[in-house]
Coordinates of C-alpha atoms in Angstrom, one line a residue:
M10 CA 190.8 162.1 -88.0
T11 CA 190.6 165.2 -85.8
N12 CA 190.9 165.5 -82.0
D13 CA 187.1 165.7 -81.6
V14 CA 186.6 162.1 -82.7
Q15 CA 183.9 160.5 -80.6
V16 CA 184.6 157.2 -78.8
Q17 CA 181.8 154.8 -78.9
V18 CA 181.3 151.4 -77.0
L19 CA 180.4 148.8 -79.6
G20 CA 180.7 145.6 -77.5
V21 CA 181.4 144.5 -73.9
G22 CA 182.3 141.3 -72.2
A23 CA 183.3 140.1 -68.7
I24 CA 184.2 137.1 -66.6
T25 CA 184.0 137.3 -62.8
K26 CA 183.3 134.8 -60.1
A27 CA 179.7 135.6 -60.4
G28 CA 179.6 134.2 -63.9
F29 CA 180.5 134.6 -67.6
G30 CA 179.1 137.6 -69.4
A31 CA 178.5 141.3 -69.1
A32 CA 175.4 140.7 -67.0
F33 CA 177.5 139.5 -64.1
A34 CA 180.1 142.4 -64.2
D35 CA 178.8 144.1 -61.1
S36 CA 177.4 141.0 -59.2
P37 CA 180.0 139.6 -56.9
P38 CA 179.0 136.1 -55.7
S39 CA 178.5 135.4 -52.0
A40 CA 180.6 132.9 -50.1
I41 CA 177.5 130.8 -49.7
E42 CA 177.0 130.5 -53.5
T43 CA 180.6 129.6 -54.2
G44 CA 181.2 127.6 -51.1
G45 CA 184.2 129.5 -49.9
D46 CA 186.1 132.8 -49.8
T47 CA 185.4 134.8 -52.9
K48 CA 188.0 137.4 -52.4
H49 CA 190.9 135.1 -53.3
A50 CA 189.0 132.5 -55.4
A51 CA 190.6 132.0 -58.8
L52 CA 188.8 132.2 -62.1
I53 CA 188.9 128.9 -63.9
P54 CA 187.8 128.6 -67.5
D55 CA 185.0 126.1 -68.0
S56 CA 186.7 122.9 -69.2
G57 CA 183.6 121.9 -71.2
D58 CA 183.9 125.0 -73.4
A59 CA 184.6 123.8 -76.9
R60 CA 186.5 126.9 -77.7
L61 CA 189.2 125.9 -75.3
K62 CA 190.4 123.2 -77.6
R63 CA 192.2 125.7 -79.6
M64 CA 193.8 127.2 -76.5
K65 CA 194.7 124.1 -74.5
K66 CA 198.4 125.0 -74.3
W67 CA 197.7 128.6 -73.3
S68 CA 198.0 130.0 -69.9
R69 CA 194.9 130.6 -67.8
S70 CA 195.1 134.4 -68.3
S71 CA 195.2 134.0 -72.1
Q72 CA 192.3 131.6 -72.1
L73 CA 190.1 133.9 -70.0
A74 CA 191.0 137.0 -72.1
C75 CA 190.1 135.1 -75.3
L76 CA 186.7 134.0 -73.9
A77 CA 185.9 137.6 -72.9
V78 CA 186.8 139.0 -76.3
H79 CA 184.7 136.3 -77.9
E80 CA 181.7 137.9 -76.1
V81 CA 182.8 141.4 -77.3
L82 CA 183.0 140.4 -80.9
S83 CA 179.8 138.3 -80.9
G84 CA 177.3 139.7 -83.4
Q85 CA 179.8 142.4 -84.6
P86 CA 180.9 142.7 -88.3
E87 CA 184.3 141.0 -88.9
P88 CA 186.9 143.6 -87.9
D89 CA 189.4 144.9 -90.5
P90 CA 192.6 143.0 -89.5
V91 CA 194.9 145.9 -90.1
R92 CA 192.7 148.7 -88.7
T93 CA 191.8 147.0 -85.5
A94 CA 194.0 147.5 -82.4
I95 CA 194.4 145.3 -79.3
V96 CA 195.2 147.0 -76.0
I97 CA 195.8 144.6 -73.0
G98 CA 195.9 145.7 -69.4
A99 CA 197.8 143.2 -67.3
D100 CA 200.1 143.2 -64.3
Y101 CA 200.6 139.6 -62.9
T102 CA 199.2 137.4 -65.6
N103 CA 202.6 135.8 -66.4
L104 CA 203.6 134.8 -62.9
E105 CA 201.9 131.4 -63.0
A106 CA 203.8 130.5 -66.1
I107 CA 207.1 131.7 -64.6
L108 CA 206.6 129.6 -61.5
A109 CA 205.6 126.6 -63.6
M110 CA 208.7 126.9 -65.7
D111 CA 210.9 127.4 -62.7
A112 CA 209.5 124.3 -61.1
E113 CA 210.2 122.2 -64.2
A114 CA 213.8 123.6 -64.4
K115 CA 214.4 122.5 -60.8
R116 CA 212.9 119.0 -61.4
Y117 CA 214.2 118.2 -64.9
G118 CA 217.0 120.6 -65.4
V119 CA 217.1 123.7 -67.6
N120 CA 217.3 121.7 -70.8
G121 CA 214.4 119.5 -69.8
T122 CA 211.7 122.2 -69.4
N123 CA 208.7 122.3 -71.6
P124 CA 209.4 124.9 -74.3
A125 CA 205.6 125.6 -74.6
L126 CA 205.8 127.3 -71.2
F127 CA 208.2 129.9 -72.3
P128 CA 205.9 132.2 -74.4
E129 CA 203.5 132.3 -71.5
T130 CA 206.1 133.8 -69.2
V131 CA 206.1 137.0 -71.3
L132 CA 203.6 139.7 -70.2
N133 CA 202.5 140.5 -73.7
V134 CA 201.6 136.9 -74.7
I135 CA 197.9 137.6 -74.2
G136 CA 197.9 140.2 -77.0
G137 CA 199.9 137.8 -79.2
H138 CA 197.4 135.0 -78.7
L139 CA 194.4 137.3 -79.4
S140 CA 195.9 138.6 -82.6
S141 CA 196.5 135.1 -83.8
Y142 CA 193.2 133.7 -82.7
F143 CA 191.1 136.5 -84.1
R144 CA 193.4 137.3 -87.0
I145 CA 194.0 140.9 -86.1
A146 CA 197.2 142.5 -87.3
G147 CA 196.8 146.1 -86.1
V148 CA 198.5 147.9 -83.2
N149 CA 199.1 145.5 -80.3
V150 CA 200.1 146.9 -77.0
T151 CA 200.2 145.6 -73.4
I152 CA 200.1 148.2 -70.6
S153 CA 201.2 147.3 -67.1
S154 CA 200.9 150.3 -64.7
G155 CA 199.9 148.8 -61.4
P156 CA 196.8 150.5 -59.9
H157 CA 196.2 152.6 -63.0
T158 CA 196.5 149.8 -65.6
G159 CA 192.8 149.7 -66.5
L160 CA 192.3 153.4 -66.9
K161 CA 195.6 153.8 -68.9
A162 CA 194.7 150.9 -71.2
L163 CA 191.3 152.6 -71.9
G164 CA 192.9 156.0 -72.5
Y165 CA 195.6 154.5 -74.8
A166 CA 192.9 152.8 -77.0
A167 CA 190.9 156.0 -77.1
D168 CA 194.0 157.9 -78.3
L169 CA 194.5 155.3 -81.1
L170 CA 191.0 156.1 -82.3
R171 CA 191.3 159.8 -81.8
L172 CA 194.6 160.0 -83.8
G173 CA 193.2 157.8 -86.6
L174 CA 195.7 154.9 -85.9
A175 CA 192.8 152.4 -85.7
D176 CA 189.2 152.1 -86.6
R177 CA 188.4 149.7 -83.9
A178 CA 190.1 149.0 -80.6
I179 CA 189.7 146.0 -78.3
V180 CA 190.6 146.7 -74.7
C181 CA 191.0 143.7 -72.4
A182 CA 191.9 144.2 -68.7
V183 CA 193.0 140.9 -67.1
H184 CA 193.2 141.1 -63.3
L185 CA 194.6 137.9 -61.8
L186 CA 195.9 137.7 -58.2
P187 CA 199.6 137.1 -57.7
P188 CA 199.9 133.3 -57.1
P189 CA 201.7 131.8 -54.0
P190 CA 204.4 132.3 -52.9
F191 CA 203.6 135.9 -54.0
G192 CA 200.7 137.8 -52.7
Q193 CA 199.8 141.3 -51.4
R194 CA 202.5 141.1 -48.8
T195 CA 205.2 140.9 -51.4
L196 CA 203.5 142.4 -54.5
P197 CA 201.1 145.4 -54.3
C198 CA 197.7 144.5 -55.8
P199 CA 194.9 147.1 -56.1
Y200 CA 192.1 144.5 -56.5
E201 CA 190.9 141.7 -54.3
R202 CA 189.0 139.6 -56.8
E203 CA 190.0 138.2 -60.2
S204 CA 188.2 139.5 -63.2
V205 CA 188.4 140.0 -67.0
A206 CA 186.8 143.0 -68.7
A207 CA 186.8 143.5 -72.4
L208 CA 185.5 146.4 -74.6
L209 CA 185.2 147.0 -78.3
L210 CA 185.6 150.7 -79.0
G211 CA 185.2 152.7 -82.2
P212 CA 184.7 156.2 -83.4
A213 CA 181.2 157.6 -83.9
A214 CA 179.9 160.7 -85.5
A215 CA 178.8 163.4 -83.1
D216 CA 175.3 163.5 -84.6
A217 CA 174.7 159.7 -84.4
E218 CA 171.5 158.7 -82.6
T219 CA 172.4 155.2 -81.4
G220 CA 175.1 153.6 -79.4
I221 CA 176.8 154.4 -76.1
A222 CA 179.5 157.0 -76.1
L223 CA 182.4 157.6 -73.6
R224 CA 183.3 161.0 -72.4
S225 CA 186.3 161.6 -70.1
E226 CA 187.0 164.8 -68.4
A227 CA 188.4 166.3 -65.2
A228 CA 185.9 166.6 -62.4
P229 CA 184.5 170.1 -62.0
E230 CA 186.0 171.9 -59.0
A231 CA 182.6 171.8 -57.3
E232 CA 182.7 168.0 -57.4
Q233 CA 186.3 167.5 -56.3
R234 CA 185.1 166.0 -53.0
R235 CA 183.9 162.9 -54.8
P236 CA 180.1 163.0 -54.5
L237 CA 180.0 159.7 -56.4
A238 CA 181.3 156.4 -55.2
A239 CA 184.9 156.2 -56.4
T240 CA 186.0 153.4 -58.7
A241 CA 189.6 152.2 -58.5
A242 CA 191.4 153.1 -61.8
S243 CA 192.3 149.4 -62.2
E244 CA 188.5 148.5 -62.2
V245 CA 187.4 151.2 -64.7
P246 CA 187.0 148.8 -67.7
L247 CA 184.9 146.4 -65.6
A248 CA 182.8 149.3 -64.4
I249 CA 182.2 150.4 -68.0
V250 CA 181.0 146.9 -68.9
S251 CA 178.6 146.9 -66.0
A252 CA 177.3 150.4 -66.9
V253 CA 176.8 149.6 -70.6
H254 CA 174.9 146.5 -69.7
R255 CA 172.6 148.5 -67.4
I256 CA 172.0 151.1 -70.0
R257 CA 171.2 148.6 -72.7
Q258 CA 169.0 146.3 -70.6
E259 CA 167.2 148.8 -68.4
G260 CA 167.1 151.8 -70.7
C261 CA 168.5 154.1 -68.0
G262 CA 170.1 157.4 -68.7
E263 CA 173.7 158.3 -68.6
A264 CA 176.1 156.6 -66.1
V265 CA 179.1 158.4 -64.5
I266 CA 182.2 156.6 -63.2
A267 CA 184.4 158.6 -60.8
T268 CA 188.0 157.7 -60.5
S269 CA 191.5 159.3 -60.3
D270 CA 194.4 159.3 -62.7
E271 CA 198.1 158.6 -62.0
S272 CA 198.6 162.2 -60.8
G273 CA 195.8 161.9 -58.3
N274 CA 193.4 164.1 -60.3
D275 CA 189.7 163.4 -60.1
V276 CA 188.3 162.1 -63.4
R277 CA 184.8 161.5 -64.5
I278 CA 184.0 159.0 -67.3
T279 CA 180.4 159.5 -68.6
L280 CA 178.6 156.9 -70.6
L281 CA 175.8 158.3 -72.8
P282 CA 173.0 156.3 -74.5
H283 CA 173.8 158.1 -77.7
A284 CA 177.0 159.1 -79.5
D285 CA 177.8 162.4 -77.8
G286 CA 181.0 163.2 -76.0
G287 CA 184.7 162.4 -76.5
W288 CA 188.0 161.5 -75.0
R289 CA 190.4 164.3 -74.0

C-alpha cells in the first residue's frame, strides 16, 4: 500500500456512565440520574450480561474493553485473524489487579496469592484477552502515553493501515481512574470520568462513495487560535465515536475534532461522510 491510503471508520462502540453503546458517547449522566457524583463513579459491567461468563476471571478493564469491541464488530464480516491489528490505549488499567495481588500477598503470603491475578497486573493483558476472545492473531500493541494515549493509539493504528501491515485495525481506549490509594494527587490523570471507546478502522479507496473517513492534518495558521472547542488528546477516540454516531443517525455533514499532539501542535481530525481524506 502507498502513503495515500485512506482510513475509514467501519465500526464504533463505547461505554460511559451514561450507558452502553455509541449513542451515549457524548451524553454524560447527571448526578440526579446516577444518584451521586458522576466524575469519580466507576464503570461496572452489567453482571447480567451473558457474555461475561467467558470473562469472569478477567479484570474490570478487560471486561469493559471486550464489551465495547463486541459492539464494534457487530454486523461486520468476520475479520481476517492475521491481517487484523489490535491497538489498546491504556494508562492505569492494571492498578486494580496490582493492588488486589498485593493485598492477597500480605494476607496469605507470597506463595498463597491467586495465580489468576498475575496476568491482569500486566498493562498489555487487555490486548491479549481480546486476541484470544475474538481469535485475532495480527499486530497487538498497547500504548501508554499519559494525556496523549488516545491520539497516539489512533495514529499508530492508522500507520499500520497506511503501511500495509494490517487490513483492519481495532482501536480501544480504556480510561479508568486510578483506584485508592492512588488518585490525581499522586498520579496525573487527564480525564475525570471513566470511559471505553472502540473503533474499527480499515483502508478505503479514495473514490468510494460510502463510509466515514478520517483525515488528520495540522491546523492552518489562520486557525491556530482554536476556533473549535478543543478535545483532550486522551478523549479523541471517544469524540470520534460520538461524531460517527451523529453523522450516521442525523445525516449531518463532516465533523471536525480539534486537539493537540505531544509537541503542542494543533491538530484537526476531520470525519467525512464519504471515503475522502487520509492520515498523515
